[in-house]
PDB file of C-alpha atoms and ligand atoms in Angstrom:
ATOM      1  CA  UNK A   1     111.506 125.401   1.191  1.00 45.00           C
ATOM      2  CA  UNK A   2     109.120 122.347   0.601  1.00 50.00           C
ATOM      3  CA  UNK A   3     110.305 119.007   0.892  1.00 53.00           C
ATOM      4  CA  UNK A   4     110.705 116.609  -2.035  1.00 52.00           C
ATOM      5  CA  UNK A   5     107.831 113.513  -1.448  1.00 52.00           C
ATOM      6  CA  UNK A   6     109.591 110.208  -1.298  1.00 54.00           C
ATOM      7  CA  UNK A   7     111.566 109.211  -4.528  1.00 54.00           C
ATOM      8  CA  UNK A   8     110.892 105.437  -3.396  1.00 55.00           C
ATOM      9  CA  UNK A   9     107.043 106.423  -5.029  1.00 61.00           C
ATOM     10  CA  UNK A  10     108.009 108.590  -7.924  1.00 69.00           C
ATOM     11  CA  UNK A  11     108.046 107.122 -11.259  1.00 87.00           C
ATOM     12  CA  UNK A  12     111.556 106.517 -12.710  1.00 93.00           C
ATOM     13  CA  UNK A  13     112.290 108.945 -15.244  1.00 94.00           C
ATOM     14  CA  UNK A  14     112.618 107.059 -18.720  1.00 96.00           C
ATOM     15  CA  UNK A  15     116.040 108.793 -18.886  1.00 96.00           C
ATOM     16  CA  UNK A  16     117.656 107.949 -15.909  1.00 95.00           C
ATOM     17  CA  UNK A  17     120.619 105.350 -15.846  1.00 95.00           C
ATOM     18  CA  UNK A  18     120.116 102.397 -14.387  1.00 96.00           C
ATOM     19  CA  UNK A  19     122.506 100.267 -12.427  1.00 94.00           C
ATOM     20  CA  UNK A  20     123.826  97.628 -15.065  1.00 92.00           C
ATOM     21  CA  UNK A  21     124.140  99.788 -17.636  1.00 93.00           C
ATOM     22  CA  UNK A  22     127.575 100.823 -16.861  1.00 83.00           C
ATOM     23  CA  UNK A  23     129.978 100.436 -19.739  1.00 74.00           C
ATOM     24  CA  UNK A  24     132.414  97.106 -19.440  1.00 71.00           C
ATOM     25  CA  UNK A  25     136.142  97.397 -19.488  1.00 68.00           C
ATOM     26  CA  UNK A  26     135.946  96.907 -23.540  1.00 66.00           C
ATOM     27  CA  UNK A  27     133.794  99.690 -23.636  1.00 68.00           C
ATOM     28  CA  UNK A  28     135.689 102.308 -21.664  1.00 71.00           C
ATOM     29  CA  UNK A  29     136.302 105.081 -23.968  1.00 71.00           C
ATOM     30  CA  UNK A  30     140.109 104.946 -23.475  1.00 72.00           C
ATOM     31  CA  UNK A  31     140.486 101.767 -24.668  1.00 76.00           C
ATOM     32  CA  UNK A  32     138.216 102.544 -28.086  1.00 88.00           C
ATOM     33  CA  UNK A  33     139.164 106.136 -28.809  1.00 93.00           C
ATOM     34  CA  UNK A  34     141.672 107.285 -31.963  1.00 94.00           C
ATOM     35  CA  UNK A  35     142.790 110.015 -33.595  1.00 95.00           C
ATOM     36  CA  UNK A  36     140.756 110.708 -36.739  1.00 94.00           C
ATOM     37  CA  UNK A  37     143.518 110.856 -39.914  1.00 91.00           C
ATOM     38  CA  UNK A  38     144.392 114.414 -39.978  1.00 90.00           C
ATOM     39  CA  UNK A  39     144.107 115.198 -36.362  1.00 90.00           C
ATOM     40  CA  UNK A  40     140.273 115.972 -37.040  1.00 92.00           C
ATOM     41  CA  UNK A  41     139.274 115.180 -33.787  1.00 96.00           C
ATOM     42  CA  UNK A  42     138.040 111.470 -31.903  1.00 96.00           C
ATOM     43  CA  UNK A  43     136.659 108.837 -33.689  1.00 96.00           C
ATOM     44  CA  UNK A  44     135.810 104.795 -32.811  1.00 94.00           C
ATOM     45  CA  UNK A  45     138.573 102.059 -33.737  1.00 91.00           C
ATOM     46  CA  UNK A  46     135.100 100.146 -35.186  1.00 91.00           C
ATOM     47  CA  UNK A  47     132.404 103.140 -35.451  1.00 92.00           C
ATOM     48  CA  UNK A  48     128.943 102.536 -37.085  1.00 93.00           C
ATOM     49  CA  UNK A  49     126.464 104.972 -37.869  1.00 92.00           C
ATOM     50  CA  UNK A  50     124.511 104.996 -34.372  1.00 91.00           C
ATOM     51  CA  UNK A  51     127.852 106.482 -33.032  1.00 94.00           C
ATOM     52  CA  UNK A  52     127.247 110.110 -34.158  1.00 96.00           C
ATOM     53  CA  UNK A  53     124.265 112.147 -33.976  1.00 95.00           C
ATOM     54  CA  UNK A  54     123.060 114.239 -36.990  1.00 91.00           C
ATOM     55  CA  UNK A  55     125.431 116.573 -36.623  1.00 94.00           C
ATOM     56  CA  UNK A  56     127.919 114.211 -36.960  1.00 95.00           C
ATOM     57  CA  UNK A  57     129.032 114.250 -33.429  1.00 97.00           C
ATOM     58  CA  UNK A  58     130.683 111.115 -31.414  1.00 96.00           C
ATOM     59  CA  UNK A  59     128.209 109.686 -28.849  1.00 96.00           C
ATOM     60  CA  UNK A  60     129.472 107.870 -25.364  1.00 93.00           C
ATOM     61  CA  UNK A  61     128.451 103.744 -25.744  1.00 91.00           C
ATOM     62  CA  UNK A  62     127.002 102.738 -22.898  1.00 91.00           C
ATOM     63  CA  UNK A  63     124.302  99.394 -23.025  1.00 91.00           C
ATOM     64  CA  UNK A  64     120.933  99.533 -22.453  1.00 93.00           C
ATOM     65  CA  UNK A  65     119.069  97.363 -19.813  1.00 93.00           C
ATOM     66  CA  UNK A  66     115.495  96.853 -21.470  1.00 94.00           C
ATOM     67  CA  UNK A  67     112.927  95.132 -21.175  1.00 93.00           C
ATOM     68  CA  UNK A  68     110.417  93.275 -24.318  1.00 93.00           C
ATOM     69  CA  UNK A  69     108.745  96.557 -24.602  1.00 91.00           C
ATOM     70  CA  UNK A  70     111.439  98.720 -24.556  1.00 89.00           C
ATOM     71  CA  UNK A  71     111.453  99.950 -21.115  1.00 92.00           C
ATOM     72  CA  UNK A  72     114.692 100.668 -19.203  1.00 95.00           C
ATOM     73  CA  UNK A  73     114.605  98.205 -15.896  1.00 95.00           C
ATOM     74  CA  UNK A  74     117.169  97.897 -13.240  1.00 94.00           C
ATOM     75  CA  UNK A  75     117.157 100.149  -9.906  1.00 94.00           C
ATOM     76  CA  UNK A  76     117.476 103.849 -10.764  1.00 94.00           C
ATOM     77  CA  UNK A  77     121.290 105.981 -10.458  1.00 93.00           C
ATOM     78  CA  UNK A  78     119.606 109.048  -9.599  1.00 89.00           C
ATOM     79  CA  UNK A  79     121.998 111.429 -11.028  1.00 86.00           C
ATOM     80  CA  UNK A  80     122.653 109.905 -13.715  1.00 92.00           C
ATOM     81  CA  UNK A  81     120.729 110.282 -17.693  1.00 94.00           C
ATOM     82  CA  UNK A  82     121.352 107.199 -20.198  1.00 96.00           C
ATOM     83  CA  UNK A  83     123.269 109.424 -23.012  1.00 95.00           C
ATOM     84  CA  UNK A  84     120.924 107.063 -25.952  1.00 95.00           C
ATOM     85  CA  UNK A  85     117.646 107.623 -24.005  1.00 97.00           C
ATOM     86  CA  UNK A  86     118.294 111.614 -23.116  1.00 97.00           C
ATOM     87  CA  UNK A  87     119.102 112.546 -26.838  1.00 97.00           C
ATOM     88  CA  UNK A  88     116.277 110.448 -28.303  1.00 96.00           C
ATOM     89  CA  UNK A  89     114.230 112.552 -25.620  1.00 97.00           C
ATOM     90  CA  UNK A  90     115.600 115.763 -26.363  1.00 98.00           C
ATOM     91  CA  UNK A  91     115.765 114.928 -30.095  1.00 97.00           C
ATOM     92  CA  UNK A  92     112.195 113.986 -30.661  1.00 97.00           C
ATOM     93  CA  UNK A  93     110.994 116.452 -27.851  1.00 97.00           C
ATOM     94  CA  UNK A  94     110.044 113.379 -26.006  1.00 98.00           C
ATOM     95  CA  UNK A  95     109.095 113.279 -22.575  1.00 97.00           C
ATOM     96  CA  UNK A  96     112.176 112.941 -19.780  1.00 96.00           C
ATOM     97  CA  UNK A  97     109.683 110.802 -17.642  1.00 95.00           C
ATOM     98  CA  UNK A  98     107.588 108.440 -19.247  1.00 94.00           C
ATOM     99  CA  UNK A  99     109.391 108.845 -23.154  1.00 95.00           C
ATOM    100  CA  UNK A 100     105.595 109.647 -24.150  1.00 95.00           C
ATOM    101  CA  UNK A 101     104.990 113.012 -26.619  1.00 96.00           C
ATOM    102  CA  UNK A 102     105.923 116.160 -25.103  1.00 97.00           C
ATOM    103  CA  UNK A 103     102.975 118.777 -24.210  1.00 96.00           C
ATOM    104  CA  UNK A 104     102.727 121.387 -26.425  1.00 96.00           C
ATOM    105  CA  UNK A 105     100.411 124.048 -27.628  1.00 95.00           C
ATOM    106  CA  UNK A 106     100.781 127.153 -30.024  1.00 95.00           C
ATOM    107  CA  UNK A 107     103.400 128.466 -27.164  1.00 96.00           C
ATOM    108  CA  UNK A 108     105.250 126.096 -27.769  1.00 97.00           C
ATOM    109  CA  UNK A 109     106.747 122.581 -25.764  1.00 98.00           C
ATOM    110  CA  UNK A 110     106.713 122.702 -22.471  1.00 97.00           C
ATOM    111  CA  UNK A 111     110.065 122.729 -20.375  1.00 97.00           C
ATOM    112  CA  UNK A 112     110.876 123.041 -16.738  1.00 96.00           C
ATOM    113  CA  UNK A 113     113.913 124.618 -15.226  1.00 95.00           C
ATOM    114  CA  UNK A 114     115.342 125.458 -11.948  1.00 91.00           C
ATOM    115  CA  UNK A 115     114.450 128.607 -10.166  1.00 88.00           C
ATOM    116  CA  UNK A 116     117.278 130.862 -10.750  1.00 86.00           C
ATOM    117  CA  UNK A 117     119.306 131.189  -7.603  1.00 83.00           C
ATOM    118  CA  UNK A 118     119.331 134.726  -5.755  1.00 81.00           C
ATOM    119  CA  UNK A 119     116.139 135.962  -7.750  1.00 78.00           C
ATOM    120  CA  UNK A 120     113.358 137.389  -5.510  1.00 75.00           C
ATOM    121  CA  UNK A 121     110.165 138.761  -7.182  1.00 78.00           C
ATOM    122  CA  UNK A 122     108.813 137.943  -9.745  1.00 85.00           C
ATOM    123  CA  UNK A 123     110.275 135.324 -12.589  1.00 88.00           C
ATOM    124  CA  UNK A 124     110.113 136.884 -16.114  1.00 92.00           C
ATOM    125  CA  UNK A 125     110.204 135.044 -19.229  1.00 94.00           C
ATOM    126  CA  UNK A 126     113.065 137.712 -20.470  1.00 94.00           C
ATOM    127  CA  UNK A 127     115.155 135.477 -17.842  1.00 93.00           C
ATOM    128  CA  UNK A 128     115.033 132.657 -19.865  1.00 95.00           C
ATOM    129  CA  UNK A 129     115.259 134.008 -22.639  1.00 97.00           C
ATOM    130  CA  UNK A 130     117.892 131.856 -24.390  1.00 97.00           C
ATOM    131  CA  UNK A 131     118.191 129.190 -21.452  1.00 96.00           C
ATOM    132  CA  UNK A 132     120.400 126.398 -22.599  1.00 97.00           C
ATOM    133  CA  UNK A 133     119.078 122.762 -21.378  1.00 97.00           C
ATOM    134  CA  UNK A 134     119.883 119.683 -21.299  1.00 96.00           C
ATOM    135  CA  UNK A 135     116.795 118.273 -19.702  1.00 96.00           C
ATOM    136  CA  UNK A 136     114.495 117.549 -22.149  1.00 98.00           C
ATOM    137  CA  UNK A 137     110.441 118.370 -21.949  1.00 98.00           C
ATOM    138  CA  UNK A 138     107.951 116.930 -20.359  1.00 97.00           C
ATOM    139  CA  UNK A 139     104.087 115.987 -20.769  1.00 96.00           C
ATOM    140  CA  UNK A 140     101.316 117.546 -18.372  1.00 95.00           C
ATOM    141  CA  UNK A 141     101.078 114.594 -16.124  1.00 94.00           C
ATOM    142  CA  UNK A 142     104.429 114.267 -15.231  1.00 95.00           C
ATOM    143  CA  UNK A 143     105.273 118.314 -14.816  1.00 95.00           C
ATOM    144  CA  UNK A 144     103.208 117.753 -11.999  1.00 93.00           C
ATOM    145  CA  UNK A 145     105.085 114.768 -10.366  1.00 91.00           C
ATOM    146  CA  UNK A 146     108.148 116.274 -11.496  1.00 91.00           C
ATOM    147  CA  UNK A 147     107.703 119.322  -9.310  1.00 90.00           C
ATOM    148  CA  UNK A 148     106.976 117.652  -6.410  1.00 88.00           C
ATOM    149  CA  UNK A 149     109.219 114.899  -6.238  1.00 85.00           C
ATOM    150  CA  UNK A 150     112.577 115.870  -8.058  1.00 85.00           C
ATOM    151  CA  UNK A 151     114.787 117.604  -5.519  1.00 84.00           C
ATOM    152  CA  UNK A 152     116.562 120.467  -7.644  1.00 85.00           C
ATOM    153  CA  UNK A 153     112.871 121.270  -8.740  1.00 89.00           C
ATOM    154  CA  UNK A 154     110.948 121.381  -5.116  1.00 86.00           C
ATOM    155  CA  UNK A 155     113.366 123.518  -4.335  1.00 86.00           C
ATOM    156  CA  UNK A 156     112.376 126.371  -6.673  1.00 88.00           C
ATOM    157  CA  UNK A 157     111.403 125.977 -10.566  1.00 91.00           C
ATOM    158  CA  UNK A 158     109.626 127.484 -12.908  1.00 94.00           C
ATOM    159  CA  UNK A 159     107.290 125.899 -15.922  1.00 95.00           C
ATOM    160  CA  UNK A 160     108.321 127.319 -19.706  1.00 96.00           C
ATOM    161  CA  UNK A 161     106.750 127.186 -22.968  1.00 97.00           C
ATOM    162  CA  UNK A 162     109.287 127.811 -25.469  1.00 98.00           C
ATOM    163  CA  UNK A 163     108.295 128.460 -28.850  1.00 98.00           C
ATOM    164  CA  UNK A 164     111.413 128.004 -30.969  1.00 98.00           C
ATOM    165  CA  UNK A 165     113.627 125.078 -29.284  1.00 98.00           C
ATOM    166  CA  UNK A 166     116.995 124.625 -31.268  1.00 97.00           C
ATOM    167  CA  UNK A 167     119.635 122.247 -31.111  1.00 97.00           C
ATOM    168  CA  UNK A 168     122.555 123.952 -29.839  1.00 98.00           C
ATOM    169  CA  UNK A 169     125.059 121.398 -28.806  1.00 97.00           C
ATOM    170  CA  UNK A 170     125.965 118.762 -26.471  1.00 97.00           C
ATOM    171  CA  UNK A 171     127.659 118.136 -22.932  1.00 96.00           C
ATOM    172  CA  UNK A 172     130.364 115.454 -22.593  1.00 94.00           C
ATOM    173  CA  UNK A 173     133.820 114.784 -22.202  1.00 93.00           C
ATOM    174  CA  UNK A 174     136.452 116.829 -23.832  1.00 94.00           C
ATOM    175  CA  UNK A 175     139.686 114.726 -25.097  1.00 94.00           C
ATOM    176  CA  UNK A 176     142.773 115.516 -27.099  1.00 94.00           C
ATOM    177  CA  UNK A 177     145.912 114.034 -28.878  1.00 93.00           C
ATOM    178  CA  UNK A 178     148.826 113.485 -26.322  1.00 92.00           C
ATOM    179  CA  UNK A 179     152.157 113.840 -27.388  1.00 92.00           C
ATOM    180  CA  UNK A 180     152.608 109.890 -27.416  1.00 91.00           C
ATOM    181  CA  UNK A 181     149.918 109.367 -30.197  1.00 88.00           C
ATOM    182  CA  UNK A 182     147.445 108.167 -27.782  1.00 90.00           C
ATOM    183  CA  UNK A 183     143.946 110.095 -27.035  1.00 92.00           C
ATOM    184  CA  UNK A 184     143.275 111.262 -23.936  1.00 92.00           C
ATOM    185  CA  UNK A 185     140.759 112.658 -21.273  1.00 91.00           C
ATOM    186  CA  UNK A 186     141.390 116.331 -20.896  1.00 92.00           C
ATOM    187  CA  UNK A 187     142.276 116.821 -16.994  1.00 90.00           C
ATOM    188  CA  UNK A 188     140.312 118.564 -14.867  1.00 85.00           C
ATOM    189  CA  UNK A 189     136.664 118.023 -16.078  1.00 84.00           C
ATOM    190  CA  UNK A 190     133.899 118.628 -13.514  1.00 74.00           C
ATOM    191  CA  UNK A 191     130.276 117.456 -14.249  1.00 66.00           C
ATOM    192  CA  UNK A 192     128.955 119.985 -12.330  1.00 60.00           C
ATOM    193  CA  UNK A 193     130.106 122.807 -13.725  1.00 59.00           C
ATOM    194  CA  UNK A 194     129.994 121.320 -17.615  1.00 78.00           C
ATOM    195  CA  UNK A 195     129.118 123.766 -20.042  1.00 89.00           C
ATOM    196  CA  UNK A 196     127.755 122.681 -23.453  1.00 95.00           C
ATOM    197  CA  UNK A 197     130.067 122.619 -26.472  1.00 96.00           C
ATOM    198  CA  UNK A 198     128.086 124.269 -29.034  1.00 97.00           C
ATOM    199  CA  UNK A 199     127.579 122.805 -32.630  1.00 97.00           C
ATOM    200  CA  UNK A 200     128.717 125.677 -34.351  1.00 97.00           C
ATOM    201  CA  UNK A 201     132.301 125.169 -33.001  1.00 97.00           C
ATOM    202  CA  UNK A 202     133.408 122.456 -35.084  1.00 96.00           C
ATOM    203  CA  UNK A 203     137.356 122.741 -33.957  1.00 95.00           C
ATOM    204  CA  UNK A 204     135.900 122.147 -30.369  1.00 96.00           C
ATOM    205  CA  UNK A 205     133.584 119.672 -30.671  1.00 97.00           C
ATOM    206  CA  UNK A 206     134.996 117.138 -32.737  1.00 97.00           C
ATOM    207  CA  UNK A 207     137.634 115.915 -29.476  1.00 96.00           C
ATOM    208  CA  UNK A 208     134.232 115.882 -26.965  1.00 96.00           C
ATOM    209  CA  UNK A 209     132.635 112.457 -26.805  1.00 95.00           C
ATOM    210  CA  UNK A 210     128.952 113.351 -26.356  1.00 95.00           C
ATOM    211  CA  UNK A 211     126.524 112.411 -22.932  1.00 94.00           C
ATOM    212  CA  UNK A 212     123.555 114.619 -23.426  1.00 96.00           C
ATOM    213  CA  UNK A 213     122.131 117.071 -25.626  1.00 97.00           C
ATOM    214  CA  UNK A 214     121.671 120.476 -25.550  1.00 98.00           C
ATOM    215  CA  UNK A 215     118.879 122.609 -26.941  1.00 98.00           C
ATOM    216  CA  UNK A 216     118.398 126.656 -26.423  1.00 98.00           C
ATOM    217  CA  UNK A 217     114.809 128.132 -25.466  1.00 98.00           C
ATOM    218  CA  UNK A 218     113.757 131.268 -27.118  1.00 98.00           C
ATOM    219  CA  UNK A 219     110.259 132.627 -27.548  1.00 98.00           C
ATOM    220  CA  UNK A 220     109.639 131.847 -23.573  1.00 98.00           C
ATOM    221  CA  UNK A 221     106.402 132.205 -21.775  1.00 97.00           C
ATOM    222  CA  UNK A 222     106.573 131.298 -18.104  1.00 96.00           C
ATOM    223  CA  UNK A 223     103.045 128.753 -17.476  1.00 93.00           C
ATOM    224  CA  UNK A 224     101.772 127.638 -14.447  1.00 87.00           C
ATOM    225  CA  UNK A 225     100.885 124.013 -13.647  1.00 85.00           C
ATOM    226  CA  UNK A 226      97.478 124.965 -13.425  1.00 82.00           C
ATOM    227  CA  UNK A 227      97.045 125.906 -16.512  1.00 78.00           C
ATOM    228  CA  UNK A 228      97.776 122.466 -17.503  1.00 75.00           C
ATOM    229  CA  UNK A 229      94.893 120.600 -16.126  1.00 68.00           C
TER     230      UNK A 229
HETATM  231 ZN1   ZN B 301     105.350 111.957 -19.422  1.00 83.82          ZN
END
């Protein structure tokens, strides 16, 4: 296995959460979350129009730390994606790293994704074939850095093209209507292990309060880096 360089030298990813940008007690979702009239699901006590996506979906508020130019500042949360800064990424097929355009060529946008676990031989794009992400694209430059300095990815990954990239739905917290009127987390929720809610199931995902979209490759053609340069 090779061994990620140094993250103290690797660019911060323009979508990862920095520390200060963690929600104040005002903003905790408990304390701003209500029933929609009709049971329909979640909604804001004050909601404006930045609080749902296009698909009309409820978005997590959490601040931003920026600075004049727009650039998140603050030291990095590694694990951690700003929910406003990964869907305007994944959204506008942005670049996870720098927030630059996305490379892309007739194949498609290019997208990089963990080496499936267990898999010996020889990846084939029918493997990914439908691969559901919520990491959005990157440009050619920072594939490269990518690959060698983001843990999951030294590990094993491999470097997509997908040619038809649609939005299929988000990740996030799942809530519903407790007995005593008020709205609540669903128990039991594990980050980890989150799969997305898709957009087509409207019952479900009007309770989930949304952290990061979701989009499903199709039309895959597995690239190398070198291709790139
Ligand atoms: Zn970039």
């Amino acid at each position: 296995m090779a061994e990620a360089l140094p993250r103290s030298r690797m660019t911060i990813p323009y979508i990862t959460l920095r520390h200060g940008e963690e929600p104040s007690e005002e903003l905790a979702p408990t304390a701003q979350l209500v029933v929609r009239p009709g049971r329909l699901g979640i909604r804001y006590l004050w909601e404006s129009r930045e609080d749902r996506d296009v698909r009309g979906v409820l978005w997590a508020r959490i601040p931003q730390q920026l600075d004049r130019d727009g650039r998140p500042v603050g030291a990095p949360r590694w694990a951690y994606v700003h929910p406003v800064r990964q869907r305007r990424c994944m959204l506008l097929q942005r670049c996870q790293v720098c927030g630059g355009r996305a490379d892309r060529t007739d194949a498609g946008y290019l997208y990089l994704a963990q080496a499936p676990e267990g898999v010996t031989g020889l990846l084939r794009p029918e493997m990914f074939e439908g691969h559901e992400t919520a990491q959005p694209p990157v440009c050619a430059v920072h594939a490269q850095e990518a690959v060698k300095r983001c843990p999951p990815l030294v590990e094993g990954h491999v470097v997509l093209r997908a040619a038809e990239t649609r939005l299929h739905g988000v990740l996030g917290t799942r809530y519903f209507l407790h007995s005593s009127g008020a709205v609540m987390e669903v128990p039991g929720q594990d980050d980890t292990s989150a799969e997305a809610v898709p957009y087509r199931d409207a019952e479900a995902i009007r309770w989930v309060l949304a952290t990061s979209l979701v989009r499903k490759l199709r039309g895959i053609t597995i690239t190398d880096l070198g291709e790139l340069l």
